[in-house]
Short mmCIF file of C-alpha atoms in Angstrom, two decimals:
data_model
loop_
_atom_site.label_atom_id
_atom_site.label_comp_id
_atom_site.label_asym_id
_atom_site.label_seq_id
_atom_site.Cartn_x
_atom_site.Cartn_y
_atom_site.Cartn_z
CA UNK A 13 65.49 -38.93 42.07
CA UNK A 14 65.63 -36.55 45.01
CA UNK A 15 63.02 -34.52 43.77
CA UNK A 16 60.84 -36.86 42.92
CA UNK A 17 60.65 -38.29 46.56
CA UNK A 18 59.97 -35.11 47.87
CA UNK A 19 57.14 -35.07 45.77
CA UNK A 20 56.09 -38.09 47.05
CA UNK A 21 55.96 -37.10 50.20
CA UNK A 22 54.24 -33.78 49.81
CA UNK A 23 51.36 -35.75 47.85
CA UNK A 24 50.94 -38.31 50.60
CA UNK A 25 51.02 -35.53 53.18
CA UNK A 26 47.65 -33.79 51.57
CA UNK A 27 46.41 -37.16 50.92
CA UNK A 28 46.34 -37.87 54.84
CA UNK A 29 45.01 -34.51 55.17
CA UNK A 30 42.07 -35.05 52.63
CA UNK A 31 41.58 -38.24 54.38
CA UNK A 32 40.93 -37.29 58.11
CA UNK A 33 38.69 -34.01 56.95
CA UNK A 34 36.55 -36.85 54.95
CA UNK A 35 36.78 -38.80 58.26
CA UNK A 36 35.79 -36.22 59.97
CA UNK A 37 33.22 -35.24 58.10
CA UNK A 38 31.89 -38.97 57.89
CA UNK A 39 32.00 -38.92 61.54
CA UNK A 40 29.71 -35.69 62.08
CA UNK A 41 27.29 -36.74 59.61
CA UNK A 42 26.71 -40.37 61.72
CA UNK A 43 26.47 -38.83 64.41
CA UNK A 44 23.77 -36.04 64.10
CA UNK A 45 24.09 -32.99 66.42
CA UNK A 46 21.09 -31.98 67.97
#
């Protein structure tokens, strides 16, 4: 059972990660640099 949490959390730790560079690149491609 302990394992499995760990797992957990590893998986939701690249998720946020995969989330704020899609953010980020949402961001910079509504807002074209010049």
């Amino acid at each position: 059972m302990g394992r499995n949490k760990e797992k957990l959390e590893k998986v939701r730790k690249e998720l946020n990660e995969i989330s704020t560079t899609i953010i980020t690149i949402a961001a910079n491609v509504a807002i074209p640099s010049e």
